[in-house]
Tab-separated table of C-alpha atoms and ligand atoms in Angstrom:
chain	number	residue	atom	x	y	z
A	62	UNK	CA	128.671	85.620	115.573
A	63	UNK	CA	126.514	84.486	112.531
A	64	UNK	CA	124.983	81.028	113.021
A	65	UNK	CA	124.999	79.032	110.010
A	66	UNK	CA	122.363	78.108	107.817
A	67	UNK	CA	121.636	75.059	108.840
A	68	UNK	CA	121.798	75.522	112.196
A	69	UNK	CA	120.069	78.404	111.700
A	70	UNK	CA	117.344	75.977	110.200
A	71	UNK	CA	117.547	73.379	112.837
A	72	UNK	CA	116.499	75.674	115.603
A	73	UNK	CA	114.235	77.534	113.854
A	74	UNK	CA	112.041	74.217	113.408
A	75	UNK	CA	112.634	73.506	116.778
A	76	UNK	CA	111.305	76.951	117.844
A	77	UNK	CA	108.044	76.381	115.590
A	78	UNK	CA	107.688	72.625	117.041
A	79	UNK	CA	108.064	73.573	121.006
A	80	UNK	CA	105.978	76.878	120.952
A	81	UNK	CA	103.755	75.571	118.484
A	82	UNK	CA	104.241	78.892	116.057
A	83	UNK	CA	104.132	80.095	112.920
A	84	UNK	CA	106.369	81.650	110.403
A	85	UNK	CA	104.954	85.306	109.018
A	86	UNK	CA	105.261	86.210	105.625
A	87	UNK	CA	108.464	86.823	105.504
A	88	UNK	CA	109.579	83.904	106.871
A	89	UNK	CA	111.989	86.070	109.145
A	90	UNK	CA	109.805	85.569	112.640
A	91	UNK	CA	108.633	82.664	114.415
A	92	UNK	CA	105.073	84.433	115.700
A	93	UNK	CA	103.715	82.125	118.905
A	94	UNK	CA	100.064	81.724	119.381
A	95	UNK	CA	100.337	83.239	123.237
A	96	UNK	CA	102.887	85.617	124.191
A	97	UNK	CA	104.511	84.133	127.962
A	98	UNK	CA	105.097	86.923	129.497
A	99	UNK	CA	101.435	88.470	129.119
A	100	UNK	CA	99.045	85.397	127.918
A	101	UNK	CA	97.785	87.964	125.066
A	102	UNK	CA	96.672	85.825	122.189
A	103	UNK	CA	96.920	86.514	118.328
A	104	UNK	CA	100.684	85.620	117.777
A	105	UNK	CA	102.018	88.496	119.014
A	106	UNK	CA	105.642	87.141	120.429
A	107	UNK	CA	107.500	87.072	117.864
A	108	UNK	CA	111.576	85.334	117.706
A	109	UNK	CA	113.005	86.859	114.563
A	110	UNK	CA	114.720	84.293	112.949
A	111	UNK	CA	116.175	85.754	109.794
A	112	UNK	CA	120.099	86.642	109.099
A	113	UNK	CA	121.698	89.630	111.230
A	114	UNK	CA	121.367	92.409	109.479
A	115	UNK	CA	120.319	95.828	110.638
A	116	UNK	CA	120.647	95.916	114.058
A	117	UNK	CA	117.952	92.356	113.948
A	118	UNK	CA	119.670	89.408	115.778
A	119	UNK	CA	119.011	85.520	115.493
A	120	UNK	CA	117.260	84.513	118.006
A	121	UNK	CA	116.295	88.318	119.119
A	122	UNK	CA	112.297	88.237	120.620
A	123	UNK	CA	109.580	91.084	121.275
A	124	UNK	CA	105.813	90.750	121.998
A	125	UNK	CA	103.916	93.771	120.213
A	126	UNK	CA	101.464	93.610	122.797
A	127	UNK	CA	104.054	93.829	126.426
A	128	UNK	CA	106.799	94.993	125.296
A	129	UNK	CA	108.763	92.585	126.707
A	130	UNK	CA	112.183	92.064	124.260
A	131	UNK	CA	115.109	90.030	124.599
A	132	UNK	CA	118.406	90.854	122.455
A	133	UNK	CA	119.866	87.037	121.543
A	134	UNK	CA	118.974	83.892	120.669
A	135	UNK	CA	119.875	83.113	124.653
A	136	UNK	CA	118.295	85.486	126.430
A	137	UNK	CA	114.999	84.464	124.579
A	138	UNK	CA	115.577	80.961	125.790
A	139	UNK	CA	116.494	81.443	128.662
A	140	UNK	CA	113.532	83.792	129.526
A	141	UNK	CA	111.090	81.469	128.287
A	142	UNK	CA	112.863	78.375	130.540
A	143	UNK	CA	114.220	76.478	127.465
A	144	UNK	CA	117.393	76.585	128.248
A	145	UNK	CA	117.753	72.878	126.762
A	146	UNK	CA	117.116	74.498	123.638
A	147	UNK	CA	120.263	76.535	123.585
A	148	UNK	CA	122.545	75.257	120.944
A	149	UNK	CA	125.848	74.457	121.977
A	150	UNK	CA	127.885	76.655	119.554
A	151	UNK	CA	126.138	79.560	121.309
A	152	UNK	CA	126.092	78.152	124.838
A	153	UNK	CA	129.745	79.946	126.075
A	154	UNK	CA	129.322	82.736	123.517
A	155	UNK	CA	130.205	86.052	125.107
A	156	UNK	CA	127.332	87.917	124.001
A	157	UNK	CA	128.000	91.590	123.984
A	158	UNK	CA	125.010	92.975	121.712
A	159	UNK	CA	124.577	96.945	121.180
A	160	UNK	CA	121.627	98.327	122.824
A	161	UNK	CA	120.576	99.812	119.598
A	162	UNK	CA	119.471	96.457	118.311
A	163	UNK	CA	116.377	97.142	120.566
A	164	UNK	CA	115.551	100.313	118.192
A	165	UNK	CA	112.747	98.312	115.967
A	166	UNK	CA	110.995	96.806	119.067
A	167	UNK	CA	110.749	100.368	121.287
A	168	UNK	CA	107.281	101.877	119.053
A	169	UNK	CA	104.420	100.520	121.221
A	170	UNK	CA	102.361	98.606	118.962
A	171	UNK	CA	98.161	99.044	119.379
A	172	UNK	CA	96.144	97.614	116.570
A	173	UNK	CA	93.265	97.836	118.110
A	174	UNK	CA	90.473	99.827	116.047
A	175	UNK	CA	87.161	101.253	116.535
A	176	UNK	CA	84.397	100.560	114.098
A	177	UNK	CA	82.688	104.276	113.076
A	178	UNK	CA	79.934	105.251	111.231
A	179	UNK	CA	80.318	107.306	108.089
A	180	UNK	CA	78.713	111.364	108.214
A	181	UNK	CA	75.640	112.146	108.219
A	182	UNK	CA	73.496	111.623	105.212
A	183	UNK	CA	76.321	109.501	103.582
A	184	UNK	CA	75.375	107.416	100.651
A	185	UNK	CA	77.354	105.285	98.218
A	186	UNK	CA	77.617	106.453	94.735
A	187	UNK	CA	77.995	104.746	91.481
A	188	UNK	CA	78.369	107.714	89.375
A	189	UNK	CA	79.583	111.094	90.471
A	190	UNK	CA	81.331	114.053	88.216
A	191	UNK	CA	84.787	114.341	90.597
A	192	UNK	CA	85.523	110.817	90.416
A	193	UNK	CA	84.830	110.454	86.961
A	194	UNK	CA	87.225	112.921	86.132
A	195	UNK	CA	89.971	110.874	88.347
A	196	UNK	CA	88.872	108.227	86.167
A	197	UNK	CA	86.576	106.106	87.867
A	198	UNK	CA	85.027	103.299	86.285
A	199	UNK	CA	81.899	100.955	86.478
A	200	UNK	CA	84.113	98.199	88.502
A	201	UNK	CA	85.708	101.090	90.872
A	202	UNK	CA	82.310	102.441	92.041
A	203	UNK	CA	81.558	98.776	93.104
A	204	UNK	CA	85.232	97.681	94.465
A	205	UNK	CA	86.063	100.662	96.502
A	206	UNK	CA	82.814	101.679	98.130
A	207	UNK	CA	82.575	105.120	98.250
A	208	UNK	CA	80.165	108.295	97.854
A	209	UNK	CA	78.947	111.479	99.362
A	210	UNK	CA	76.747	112.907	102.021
A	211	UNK	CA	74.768	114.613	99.378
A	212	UNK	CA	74.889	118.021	101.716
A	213	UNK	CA	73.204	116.653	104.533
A	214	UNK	CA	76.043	117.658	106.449
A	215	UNK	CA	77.679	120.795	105.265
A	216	UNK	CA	81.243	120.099	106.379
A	217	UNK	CA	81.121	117.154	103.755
A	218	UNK	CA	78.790	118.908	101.046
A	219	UNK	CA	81.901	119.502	98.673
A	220	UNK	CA	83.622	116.126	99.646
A	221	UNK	CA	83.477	112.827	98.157
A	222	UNK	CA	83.813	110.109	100.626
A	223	UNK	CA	86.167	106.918	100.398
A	224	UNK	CA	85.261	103.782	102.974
A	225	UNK	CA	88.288	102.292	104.430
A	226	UNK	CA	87.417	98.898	105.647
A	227	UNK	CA	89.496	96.635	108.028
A	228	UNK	CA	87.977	93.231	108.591
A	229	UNK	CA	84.795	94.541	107.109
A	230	UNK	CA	84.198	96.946	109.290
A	231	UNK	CA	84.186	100.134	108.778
A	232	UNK	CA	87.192	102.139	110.587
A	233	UNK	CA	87.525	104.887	108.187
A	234	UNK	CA	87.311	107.627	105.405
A	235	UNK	CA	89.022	109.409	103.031
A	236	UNK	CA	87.285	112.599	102.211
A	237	UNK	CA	88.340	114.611	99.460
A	238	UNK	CA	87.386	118.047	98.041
A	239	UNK	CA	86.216	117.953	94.936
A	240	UNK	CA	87.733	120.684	93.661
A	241	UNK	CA	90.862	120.436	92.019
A	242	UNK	CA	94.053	120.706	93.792
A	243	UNK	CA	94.960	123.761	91.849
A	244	UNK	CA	92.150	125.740	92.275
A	245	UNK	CA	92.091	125.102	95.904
A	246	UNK	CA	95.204	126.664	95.762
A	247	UNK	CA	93.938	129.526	94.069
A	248	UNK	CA	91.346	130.251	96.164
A	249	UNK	CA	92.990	129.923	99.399
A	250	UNK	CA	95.532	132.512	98.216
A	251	UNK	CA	93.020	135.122	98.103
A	252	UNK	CA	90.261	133.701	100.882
A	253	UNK	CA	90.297	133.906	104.829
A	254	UNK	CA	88.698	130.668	105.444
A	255	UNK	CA	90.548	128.160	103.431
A	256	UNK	CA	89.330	124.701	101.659
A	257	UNK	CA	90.736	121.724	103.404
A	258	UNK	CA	92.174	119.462	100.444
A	259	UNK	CA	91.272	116.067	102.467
A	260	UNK	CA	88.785	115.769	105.696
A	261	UNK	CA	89.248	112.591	106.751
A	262	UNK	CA	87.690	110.557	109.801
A	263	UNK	CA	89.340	111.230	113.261
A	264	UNK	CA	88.274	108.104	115.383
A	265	UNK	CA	91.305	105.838	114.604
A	266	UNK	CA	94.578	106.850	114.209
A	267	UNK	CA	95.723	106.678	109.984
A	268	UNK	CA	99.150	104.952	111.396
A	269	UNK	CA	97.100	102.166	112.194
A	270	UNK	CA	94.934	101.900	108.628
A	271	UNK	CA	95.735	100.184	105.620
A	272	UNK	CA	93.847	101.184	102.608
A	273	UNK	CA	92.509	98.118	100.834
A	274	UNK	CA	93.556	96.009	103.221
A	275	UNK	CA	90.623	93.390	102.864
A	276	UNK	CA	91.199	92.972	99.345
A	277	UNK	CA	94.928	91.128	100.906
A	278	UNK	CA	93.666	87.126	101.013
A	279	UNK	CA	96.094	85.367	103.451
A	280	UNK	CA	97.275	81.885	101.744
A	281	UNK	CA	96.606	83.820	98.576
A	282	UNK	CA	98.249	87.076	98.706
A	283	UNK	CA	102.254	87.075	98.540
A	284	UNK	CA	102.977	90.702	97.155
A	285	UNK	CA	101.984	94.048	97.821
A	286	UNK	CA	102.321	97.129	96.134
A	287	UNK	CA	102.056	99.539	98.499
A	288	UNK	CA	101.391	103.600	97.290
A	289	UNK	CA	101.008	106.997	99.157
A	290	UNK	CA	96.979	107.729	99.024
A	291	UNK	CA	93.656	106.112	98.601
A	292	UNK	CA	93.493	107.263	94.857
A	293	UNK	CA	96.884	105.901	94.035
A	294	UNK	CA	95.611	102.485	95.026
A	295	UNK	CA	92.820	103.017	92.701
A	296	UNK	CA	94.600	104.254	89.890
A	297	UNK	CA	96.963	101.523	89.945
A	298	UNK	CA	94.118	98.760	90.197
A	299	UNK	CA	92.502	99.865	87.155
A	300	UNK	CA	95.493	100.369	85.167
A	301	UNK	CA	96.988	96.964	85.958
A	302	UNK	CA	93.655	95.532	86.313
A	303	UNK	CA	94.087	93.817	89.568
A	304	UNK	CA	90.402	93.483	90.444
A	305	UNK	CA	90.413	89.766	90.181
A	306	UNK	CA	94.077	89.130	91.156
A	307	UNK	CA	94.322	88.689	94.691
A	308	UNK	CA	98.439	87.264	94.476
A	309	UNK	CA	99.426	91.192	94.375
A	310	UNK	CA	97.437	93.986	95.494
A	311	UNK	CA	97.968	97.615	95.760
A	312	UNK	CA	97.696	98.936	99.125
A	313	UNK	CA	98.365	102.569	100.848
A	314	UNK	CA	99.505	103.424	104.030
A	315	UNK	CA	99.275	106.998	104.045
A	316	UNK	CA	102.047	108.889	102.997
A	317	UNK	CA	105.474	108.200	101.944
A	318	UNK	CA	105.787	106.192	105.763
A	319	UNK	CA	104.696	103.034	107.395
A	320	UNK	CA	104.149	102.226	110.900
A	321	UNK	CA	104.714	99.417	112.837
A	322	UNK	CA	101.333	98.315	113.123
A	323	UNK	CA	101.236	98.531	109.126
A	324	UNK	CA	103.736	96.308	109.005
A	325	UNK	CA	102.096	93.699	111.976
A	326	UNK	CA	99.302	93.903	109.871
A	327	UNK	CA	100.725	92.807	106.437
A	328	UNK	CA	102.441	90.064	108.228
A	329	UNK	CA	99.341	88.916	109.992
A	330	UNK	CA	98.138	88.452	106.277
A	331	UNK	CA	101.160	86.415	105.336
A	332	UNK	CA	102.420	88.915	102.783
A	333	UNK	CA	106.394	88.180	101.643
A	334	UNK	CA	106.691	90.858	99.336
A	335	UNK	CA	106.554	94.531	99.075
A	336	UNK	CA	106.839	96.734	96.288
A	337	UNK	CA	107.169	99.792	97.278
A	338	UNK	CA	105.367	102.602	94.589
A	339	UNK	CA	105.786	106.219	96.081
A	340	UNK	CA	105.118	109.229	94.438
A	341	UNK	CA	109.014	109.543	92.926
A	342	UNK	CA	109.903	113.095	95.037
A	343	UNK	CA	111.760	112.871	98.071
A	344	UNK	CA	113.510	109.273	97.578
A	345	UNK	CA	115.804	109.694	100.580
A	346	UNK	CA	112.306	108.790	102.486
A	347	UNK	CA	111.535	106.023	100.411
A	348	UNK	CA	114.740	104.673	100.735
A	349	UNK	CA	114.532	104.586	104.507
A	350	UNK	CA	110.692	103.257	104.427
A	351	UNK	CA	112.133	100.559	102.241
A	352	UNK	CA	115.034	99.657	104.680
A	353	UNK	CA	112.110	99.245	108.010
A	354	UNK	CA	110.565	97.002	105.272
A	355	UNK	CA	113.286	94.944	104.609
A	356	UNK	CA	113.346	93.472	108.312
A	357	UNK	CA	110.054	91.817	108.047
A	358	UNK	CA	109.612	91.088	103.797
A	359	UNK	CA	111.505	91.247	100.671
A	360	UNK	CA	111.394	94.821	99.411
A	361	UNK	CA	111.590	96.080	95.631
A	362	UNK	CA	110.970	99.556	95.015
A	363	UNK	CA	109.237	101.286	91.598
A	364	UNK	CA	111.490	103.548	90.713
A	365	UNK	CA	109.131	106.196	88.616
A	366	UNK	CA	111.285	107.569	86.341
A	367	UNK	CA	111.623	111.918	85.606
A	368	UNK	CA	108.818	112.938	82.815
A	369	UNK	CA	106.169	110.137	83.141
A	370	UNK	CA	104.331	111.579	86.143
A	371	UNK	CA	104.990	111.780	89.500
A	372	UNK	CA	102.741	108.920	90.518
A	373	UNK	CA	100.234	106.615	89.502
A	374	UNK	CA	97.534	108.518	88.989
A	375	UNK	CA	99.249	110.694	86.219
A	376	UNK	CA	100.786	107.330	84.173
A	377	UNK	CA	99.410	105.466	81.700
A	378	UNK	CA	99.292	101.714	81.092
A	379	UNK	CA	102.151	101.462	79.407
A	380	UNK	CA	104.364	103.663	81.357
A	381	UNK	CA	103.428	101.590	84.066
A	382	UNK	CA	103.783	98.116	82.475
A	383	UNK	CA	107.166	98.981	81.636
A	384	UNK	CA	108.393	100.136	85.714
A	385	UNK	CA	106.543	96.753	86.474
A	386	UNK	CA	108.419	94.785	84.214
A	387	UNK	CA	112.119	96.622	84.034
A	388	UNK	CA	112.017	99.062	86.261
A	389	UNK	CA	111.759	97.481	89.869
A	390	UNK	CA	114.930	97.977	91.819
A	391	UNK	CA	116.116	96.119	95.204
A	392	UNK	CA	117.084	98.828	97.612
A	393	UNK	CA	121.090	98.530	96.830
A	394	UNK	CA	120.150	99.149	93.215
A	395	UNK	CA	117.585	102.296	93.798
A	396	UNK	CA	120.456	103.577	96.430
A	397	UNK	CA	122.983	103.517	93.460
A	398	UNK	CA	120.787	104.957	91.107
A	399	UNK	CA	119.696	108.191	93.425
B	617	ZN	ZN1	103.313	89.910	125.754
């Protein structure tokens, strides 16, 4: 049974009064300071309290940190000892919720990150020949930190190096060959011991990183566009010239795929909006990335059209400007258009 809206409304401020919590982003969870059921701090019980819709349930409840779920509006209440807070429409509901309604909740969620140091000889660099040719600018070199090792240590001698910071500290790198993707190719065709395209730090997991991620200013920050690699995010920055505009800011996760700790983490930052800006192969995946989205913030996807590129990098300005302003699609539409 759907509650209505205003109901809907009336116990959702009630929830945020009583366990002193927050909305996220989204506005589809009320996050409480300190889960219950295992006193961990940092709003990590969460009571979604957006519409049912896949598989999510009013009133449904899951701490990232224990586990520890409930499937109704009910069961939450009742765990927690508020009975007196069940509504009465619900009170004699027979609630007979599928088991698959637990699906979002069963990923166990660790944010926790290690700060590492970059390799060996690492400097920043504010001109170098590789990124120039990816189109680096003046501002890039300062706004994405990044440089080489200068061949101090020979695993990285042919790499450049990206910082990916989380909080300010340091959790990460990118490392990328500088040699074209093609000629990689071309040489590993016809050599034993082949060129790695990418050597990236090992110490924390790249499910759990967020590329840009500090340039996101809670209170400030309601959209995010959020691209498959490091140089995507780049691309698009430049090209849109986002440097200064903290309300939207590109992002990458990784690969056309987000994790449940990405999406914690955008929450945590208050963000209500996701664009999602894949590379445009292989939109069956970015259609299902776009539907975990859509439980937590409202999704729009760029839909890259054939013959402009296949992702940022490639496009120009205008080709850009123009997905930005009449190309974005909500999920039904990009569905239709497949
Ligand atoms: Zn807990």
């Amino acid at each position: 049974m759907e509650l209505s809206y205003d109901l809907r409304k009336e116990i959702t401020e009630e929830l945020l009064q009583d366990f002193h919590g927050k909305l996220d982003g989204g506005r589809k969870n009320v996050l409480v300071p300190t889960c219950p059921f295992c006193s961990h701090d940092g709003y990590k019980f969460a009571i979604y309290v957006g519409p049912n819709r896949n598989g999510k349930v009013f009133g449904m409840s899951n701490c990232y940190h224990c586990q520890t779920s409930y499937r109704t509006l009910k069961m939450t209440l009742t765990a927690l000892d508020r009975k007196d807070l069940i509504p009465k429409e619900i009170e004699e509901l027979d609630e007979d919720i599928e088991q698959d309604s637990l699906r979002l909740f069963e990923e166990e969620l660790d944010d926790e990150l290690v700060e590492i140091e970059m390799p060996k000889g690492y400097k920043r660099c504010y001109k170098n020949r590789y990124l120039k040719s990816r189109g680096f600018n003046a501002d890039d070199y300062e706004y994405f930190p990044c440089g080489t090792n200068r061949g101090v240590d020979f695993k990285y001698a042919d790499y450049v190096l990206l910082e990916i910071r989380d909080e300010g500290r340091l959790v990460g790198f990118v490392g990328r060959s500088t040699m074209s993707k093609d000629d990689i190719e071309e040489y590993n065709d016809t050599h034993r011991y082949k060129i790695l395209r990418y050597k990236n730090s090992t110490e924390n997991e790249f499910s759990k990183l967020i590329y840009n991620y500090d340039s996101i200013v809670a209170g400030k920050t309601t959209s995010v566009i959020i691209c498959e690699g490091a140089f995507d995010v780049i691309a698009l920055n430049r090209k849109l010239e986002l440097y200064e505009n903290k309300s939207i800011v590109p992002i990458c996760t990784f690969g056309k795929k987000i994790s449940q700790t990405q999406m914690y983490k955008l929450q945590c930052k208050g963000v209500e909006q996701v664009v999602l800006g894949f590379d445009n192969d292989a939109k069956e995946t970015t259609s299902q990335v776009a539907n975990e989205l859509e439980k937590y913030f409202d999704v729009l996807i760029a839909d890259i059209p054939d013959g402009v590129g296949k992702d940022w990098d490639e496009m120009d300005f205008d080709d850009i400007y123009d997905i930005f302003a009449n190309n974005l699609k909500t999920i039904t539409e990009f569905n239709l258009s497949k």
